[in-house]
Amino acid sequence: MNRVNVVYSFITDATQSKVLAVRNIDPAGDRWSLPGGAVEENESLEEAAVREAKEETGLDIKVHGVVAIQERVFLEKQEHALFITFRGEIIGGNEEVVRADEIAEIAWLDIEQAEQMMPYYEDGLQGFTAEKEITYHNQGQS
């Protein structure tokens, strides 16, 4: 079974009432998620979160601590996925769909609406706005 690390970024507006989401192109139908994707070889979690946000939304972000860690085993694919969600902050760029082959739409959703459209987080998204996070520190290579 292969291990797959996936990162997401929880990015809110200034009022923390809206969250940035992307509608993924998926043969199974519409699937909304936070901006994110798989960590590439030799890439840190932080680098992957920044890259994925840029590729999916056109925005430059800075990531802070971790707000959620989840995992799931996909038997059909023989993958064990670890999902790490960072708190993200926009620091530049222009909001646009960059990868039209993967992303159908970018939207700022009310957090309550986003929880309905993205039921992946057991306790919902609202708790992520409480400024509680787990420290993330990349200790580099040795």
PDB file of C-alpha atoms in Angstrom:
ATOM      1  CA  MET A   1       0.000   0.000   0.000  1.00  0.00           C
ATOM      2  CA  ASN A   2       1.369   3.403  -0.988  1.00  0.00           C
ATOM      3  CA  ARG A   3       1.437   6.360   1.404  1.00  0.00           C
ATOM      4  CA  VAL A   4       0.191   9.614  -0.107  1.00  0.00           C
ATOM      5  CA  ASN A   5       0.574  12.932   1.699  1.00  0.00           C
ATOM      6  CA  VAL A   6      -1.986  15.579   0.761  1.00  0.00           C
ATOM      7  CA  VAL A   7      -2.032  19.194   1.948  1.00  0.00           C
ATOM      8  CA  TYR A   8      -4.836  21.755   2.036  1.00  0.00           C
ATOM      9  CA  SER A   9      -4.987  25.433   2.993  1.00  0.00           C
ATOM     10  CA  PHE A  10      -7.790  26.946   5.062  1.00  0.00           C
ATOM     11  CA  ILE A  11      -7.921  30.572   3.878  1.00  0.00           C
ATOM     12  CA  THR A  12     -10.539  33.010   5.160  1.00  0.00           C
ATOM     13  CA  ASP A  13     -11.528  36.551   4.323  1.00  0.00           C
ATOM     14  CA  ALA A  14     -10.775  39.377   6.788  1.00  0.00           C
ATOM     15  CA  THR A  15     -14.026  38.785   8.699  1.00  0.00           C
ATOM     16  CA  GLN A  16     -13.343  35.036   8.968  1.00  0.00           C
ATOM     17  CA  SER A  17     -16.904  34.407   7.766  1.00  0.00           C
ATOM     18  CA  LYS A  18     -15.964  33.185   4.274  1.00  0.00           C
ATOM     19  CA  VAL A  19     -13.528  30.484   3.213  1.00  0.00           C
ATOM     20  CA  LEU A  20     -11.774  30.070  -0.131  1.00  0.00           C
ATOM     21  CA  ALA A  21     -12.865  26.887  -1.909  1.00  0.00           C
ATOM     22  CA  VAL A  22     -12.333  25.259  -5.280  1.00  0.00           C
ATOM     23  CA  ARG A  23     -14.733  23.119  -7.297  1.00  0.00           C
ATOM     24  CA  ASN A  24     -12.707  20.229  -8.628  1.00  0.00           C
ATOM     25  CA  ILE A  25     -13.359  18.634 -12.004  1.00  0.00           C
ATOM     26  CA  ASP A  26     -14.277  15.098 -11.043  1.00  0.00           C
ATOM     27  CA  PRO A  27     -15.890  12.388 -13.193  1.00  0.00           C
ATOM     28  CA  ALA A  28     -18.006  11.436 -10.163  1.00  0.00           C
ATOM     29  CA  GLY A  29     -19.570  14.920 -10.054  1.00  0.00           C
ATOM     30  CA  ASP A  30     -18.941  18.272  -8.406  1.00  0.00           C
ATOM     31  CA  ARG A  31     -16.579  18.061  -5.469  1.00  0.00           C
ATOM     32  CA  TRP A  32     -15.639  21.139  -3.514  1.00  0.00           C
ATOM     33  CA  SER A  33     -12.508  21.292  -1.404  1.00  0.00           C
ATOM     34  CA  LEU A  34     -10.056  23.694   0.113  1.00  0.00           C
ATOM     35  CA  PRO A  35      -7.161  24.500  -2.241  1.00  0.00           C
ATOM     36  CA  GLY A  36      -4.673  21.650  -2.059  1.00  0.00           C
ATOM     37  CA  GLY A  37      -3.267  18.447  -3.444  1.00  0.00           C
ATOM     38  CA  ALA A  38      -0.589  15.796  -3.237  1.00  0.00           C
ATOM     39  CA  VAL A  39       2.902  16.500  -1.940  1.00  0.00           C
ATOM     40  CA  GLU A  40       5.497  15.884  -4.637  1.00  0.00           C
ATOM     41  CA  GLU A  41       8.771  14.009  -4.126  1.00  0.00           C
ATOM     42  CA  ASN A  42      11.427  16.061  -2.293  1.00  0.00           C
ATOM     43  CA  GLU A  43       8.870  18.744  -1.413  1.00  0.00           C
ATOM     44  CA  SER A  44       8.059  19.853   2.131  1.00  0.00           C
ATOM     45  CA  LEU A  45       4.464  20.006   3.333  1.00  0.00           C
ATOM     46  CA  GLU A  46       4.667  23.801   3.429  1.00  0.00           C
ATOM     47  CA  GLU A  47       6.104  24.044  -0.087  1.00  0.00           C
ATOM     48  CA  ALA A  48       3.339  21.774  -1.378  1.00  0.00           C
ATOM     49  CA  ALA A  49       0.577  23.838   0.267  1.00  0.00           C
ATOM     50  CA  VAL A  50       1.973  27.078  -1.199  1.00  0.00           C
ATOM     51  CA  ARG A  51       2.428  25.514  -4.654  1.00  0.00           C
ATOM     52  CA  GLU A  52      -1.028  23.922  -4.719  1.00  0.00           C
ATOM     53  CA  ALA A  53      -2.744  27.158  -3.682  1.00  0.00           C
ATOM     54  CA  LYS A  54      -0.922  29.022  -6.465  1.00  0.00           C
ATOM     55  CA  GLU A  55      -1.694  26.347  -9.069  1.00  0.00           C
ATOM     56  CA  GLU A  56      -5.376  26.187  -8.164  1.00  0.00           C
ATOM     57  CA  THR A  57      -6.238  29.807  -7.315  1.00  0.00           C
ATOM     58  CA  GLY A  58      -3.477  32.049  -8.684  1.00  0.00           C
ATOM     59  CA  LEU A  59      -2.894  33.349  -5.151  1.00  0.00           C
ATOM     60  CA  ASP A  60       0.381  33.477  -3.265  1.00  0.00           C
ATOM     61  CA  ILE A  61      -0.034  32.310   0.298  1.00  0.00           C
ATOM     62  CA  LYS A  62       1.906  31.901   3.488  1.00  0.00           C
ATOM     63  CA  VAL A  63       1.018  28.953   5.701  1.00  0.00           C
ATOM     64  CA  HIS A  64       0.884  29.003   9.456  1.00  0.00           C
ATOM     65  CA  GLY A  65       0.161  26.098  11.772  1.00  0.00           C
ATOM     66  CA  VAL A  66      -1.809  22.943  11.131  1.00  0.00           C
ATOM     67  CA  VAL A  67      -5.561  23.068  11.848  1.00  0.00           C
ATOM     68  CA  ALA A  68      -6.401  19.431  11.014  1.00  0.00           C
ATOM     69  CA  ILE A  69      -4.794  16.073  10.337  1.00  0.00           C
ATOM     70  CA  GLN A  70      -6.834  13.218   8.927  1.00  0.00           C
ATOM     71  CA  GLU A  71      -6.150   9.928   7.227  1.00  0.00           C
ATOM     72  CA  ARG A  72      -7.977   7.443   5.061  1.00  0.00           C
ATOM     73  CA  VAL A  73      -7.209   4.149   3.386  1.00  0.00           C
ATOM     74  CA  PHE A  74      -8.416   3.799  -0.202  1.00  0.00           C
ATOM     75  CA  LEU A  75      -8.475   0.038  -0.714  1.00  0.00           C
ATOM     76  CA  GLU A  76      -9.337   0.217  -4.408  1.00  0.00           C
ATOM     77  CA  LYS A  77      -6.301   2.415  -5.130  1.00  0.00           C
ATOM     78  CA  GLN A  78      -4.150   0.682  -2.486  1.00  0.00           C
ATOM     79  CA  GLU A  79      -3.338   4.083  -0.976  1.00  0.00           C
ATOM     80  CA  HIS A  80      -3.065   5.239   2.609  1.00  0.00           C
ATOM     81  CA  ALA A  81      -3.602   9.001   2.496  1.00  0.00           C
ATOM     82  CA  LEU A  82      -2.593  11.467   5.180  1.00  0.00           C
ATOM     83  CA  PHE A  83      -4.379  14.833   4.865  1.00  0.00           C
ATOM     84  CA  ILE A  84      -2.762  17.876   6.515  1.00  0.00           C
ATOM     85  CA  THR A  85      -4.707  21.160   6.543  1.00  0.00           C
ATOM     86  CA  PHE A  86      -2.805  24.380   7.212  1.00  0.00           C
ATOM     87  CA  ARG A  87      -4.134  27.810   8.055  1.00  0.00           C
ATOM     88  CA  GLY A  88      -3.233  29.956   5.042  1.00  0.00           C
ATOM     89  CA  GLU A  89      -2.906  33.690   4.513  1.00  0.00           C
ATOM     90  CA  ILE A  90      -3.010  35.455   1.146  1.00  0.00           C
ATOM     91  CA  ILE A  91       0.121  37.541   0.556  1.00  0.00           C
ATOM     92  CA  GLY A  92      -0.216  38.281  -3.164  1.00  0.00           C
ATOM     93  CA  GLY A  93      -1.195  37.046  -6.597  1.00  0.00           C
ATOM     94  CA  ASN A  94      -4.437  37.391  -8.530  1.00  0.00           C
ATOM     95  CA  GLU A  95      -7.408  35.130  -7.951  1.00  0.00           C
ATOM     96  CA  GLU A  96      -7.963  33.078 -11.100  1.00  0.00           C
ATOM     97  CA  VAL A  97      -8.464  29.489 -12.187  1.00  0.00           C
ATOM     98  CA  VAL A  98      -4.951  28.570 -13.295  1.00  0.00           C
ATOM     99  CA  ARG A  99      -5.452  24.853 -13.915  1.00  0.00           C
ATOM    100  CA  ALA A 100      -8.705  24.731 -15.867  1.00  0.00           C
ATOM    101  CA  ASP A 101      -8.172  21.012 -16.470  1.00  0.00           C
ATOM    102  CA  GLU A 102      -8.480  20.380 -12.707  1.00  0.00           C
ATOM    103  CA  ILE A 103     -10.438  23.305 -11.246  1.00  0.00           C
ATOM    104  CA  ALA A 104     -13.844  24.400 -12.543  1.00  0.00           C
ATOM    105  CA  GLU A 105     -14.430  27.314 -10.180  1.00  0.00           C
ATOM    106  CA  ILE A 106     -13.038  29.296  -7.246  1.00  0.00           C
ATOM    107  CA  ALA A 107     -15.468  30.733  -4.702  1.00  0.00           C
ATOM    108  CA  TRP A 108     -15.581  32.470  -1.346  1.00  0.00           C
ATOM    109  CA  LEU A 109     -18.186  30.457   0.559  1.00  0.00           C
ATOM    110  CA  ASP A 110     -19.858  31.278   3.854  1.00  0.00           C
ATOM    111  CA  ILE A 111     -18.282  28.907   6.355  1.00  0.00           C
ATOM    112  CA  GLU A 112     -21.648  27.301   7.139  1.00  0.00           C
ATOM    113  CA  GLN A 113     -22.249  26.690   3.421  1.00  0.00           C
ATOM    114  CA  ALA A 114     -18.714  25.350   2.998  1.00  0.00           C
ATOM    115  CA  GLU A 115     -19.272  22.859   5.815  1.00  0.00           C
ATOM    116  CA  GLN A 116     -22.252  21.468   3.907  1.00  0.00           C
ATOM    117  CA  MET A 117     -20.326  21.295   0.633  1.00  0.00           C
ATOM    118  CA  MET A 118     -17.134  19.913   2.199  1.00  0.00           C
ATOM    119  CA  PRO A 119     -18.153  17.451   4.923  1.00  0.00           C
ATOM    120  CA  TYR A 120     -14.607  16.103   5.226  1.00  0.00           C
ATOM    121  CA  TYR A 121     -13.922  17.637   8.628  1.00  0.00           C
ATOM    122  CA  GLU A 122     -15.702  15.832  11.456  1.00  0.00           C
ATOM    123  CA  ASP A 123     -16.031  18.932  13.650  1.00  0.00           C
ATOM    124  CA  GLY A 124     -16.623  21.296  10.722  1.00  0.00           C
ATOM    125  CA  LEU A 125     -14.634  24.300   9.563  1.00  0.00           C
ATOM    126  CA  GLN A 126     -15.817  26.928  12.038  1.00  0.00           C
ATOM    127  CA  GLY A 127     -13.420  25.741  14.715  1.00  0.00           C
ATOM    128  CA  PHE A 128     -10.495  26.501  12.411  1.00  0.00           C
ATOM    129  CA  THR A 129     -11.159  30.236  12.821  1.00  0.00           C
ATOM    130  CA  ALA A 130     -10.438  30.107  16.565  1.00  0.00           C
ATOM    131  CA  GLU A 131      -6.712  30.787  16.015  1.00  0.00           C
ATOM    132  CA  LYS A 132      -5.884  27.424  17.574  1.00  0.00           C
ATOM    133  CA  GLU A 133      -3.397  25.495  15.533  1.00  0.00           C
ATOM    134  CA  ILE A 134      -0.593  23.009  15.902  1.00  0.00           C
ATOM    135  CA  THR A 135       2.837  24.465  15.265  1.00  0.00           C
ATOM    136  CA  TYR A 136       4.426  23.332  12.029  1.00  0.00           C
ATOM    137  CA  HIS A 137       8.170  23.604  11.673  1.00  0.00           C
ATOM    138  CA  ASN A 138      10.186  22.159   8.818  1.00  0.00           C
ATOM    139  CA  GLN A 139      13.471  21.028  10.347  1.00  0.00           C
ATOM    140  CA  GLY A 140      15.071  20.680   6.919  1.00  0.00           C
ATOM    141  CA  GLN A 141      17.430  17.931   5.819  1.00  0.00           C
ATOM    142  CA  SER A 142      20.476  16.442   7.471  1.00  0.00           C
TER     143      SER A 142
END
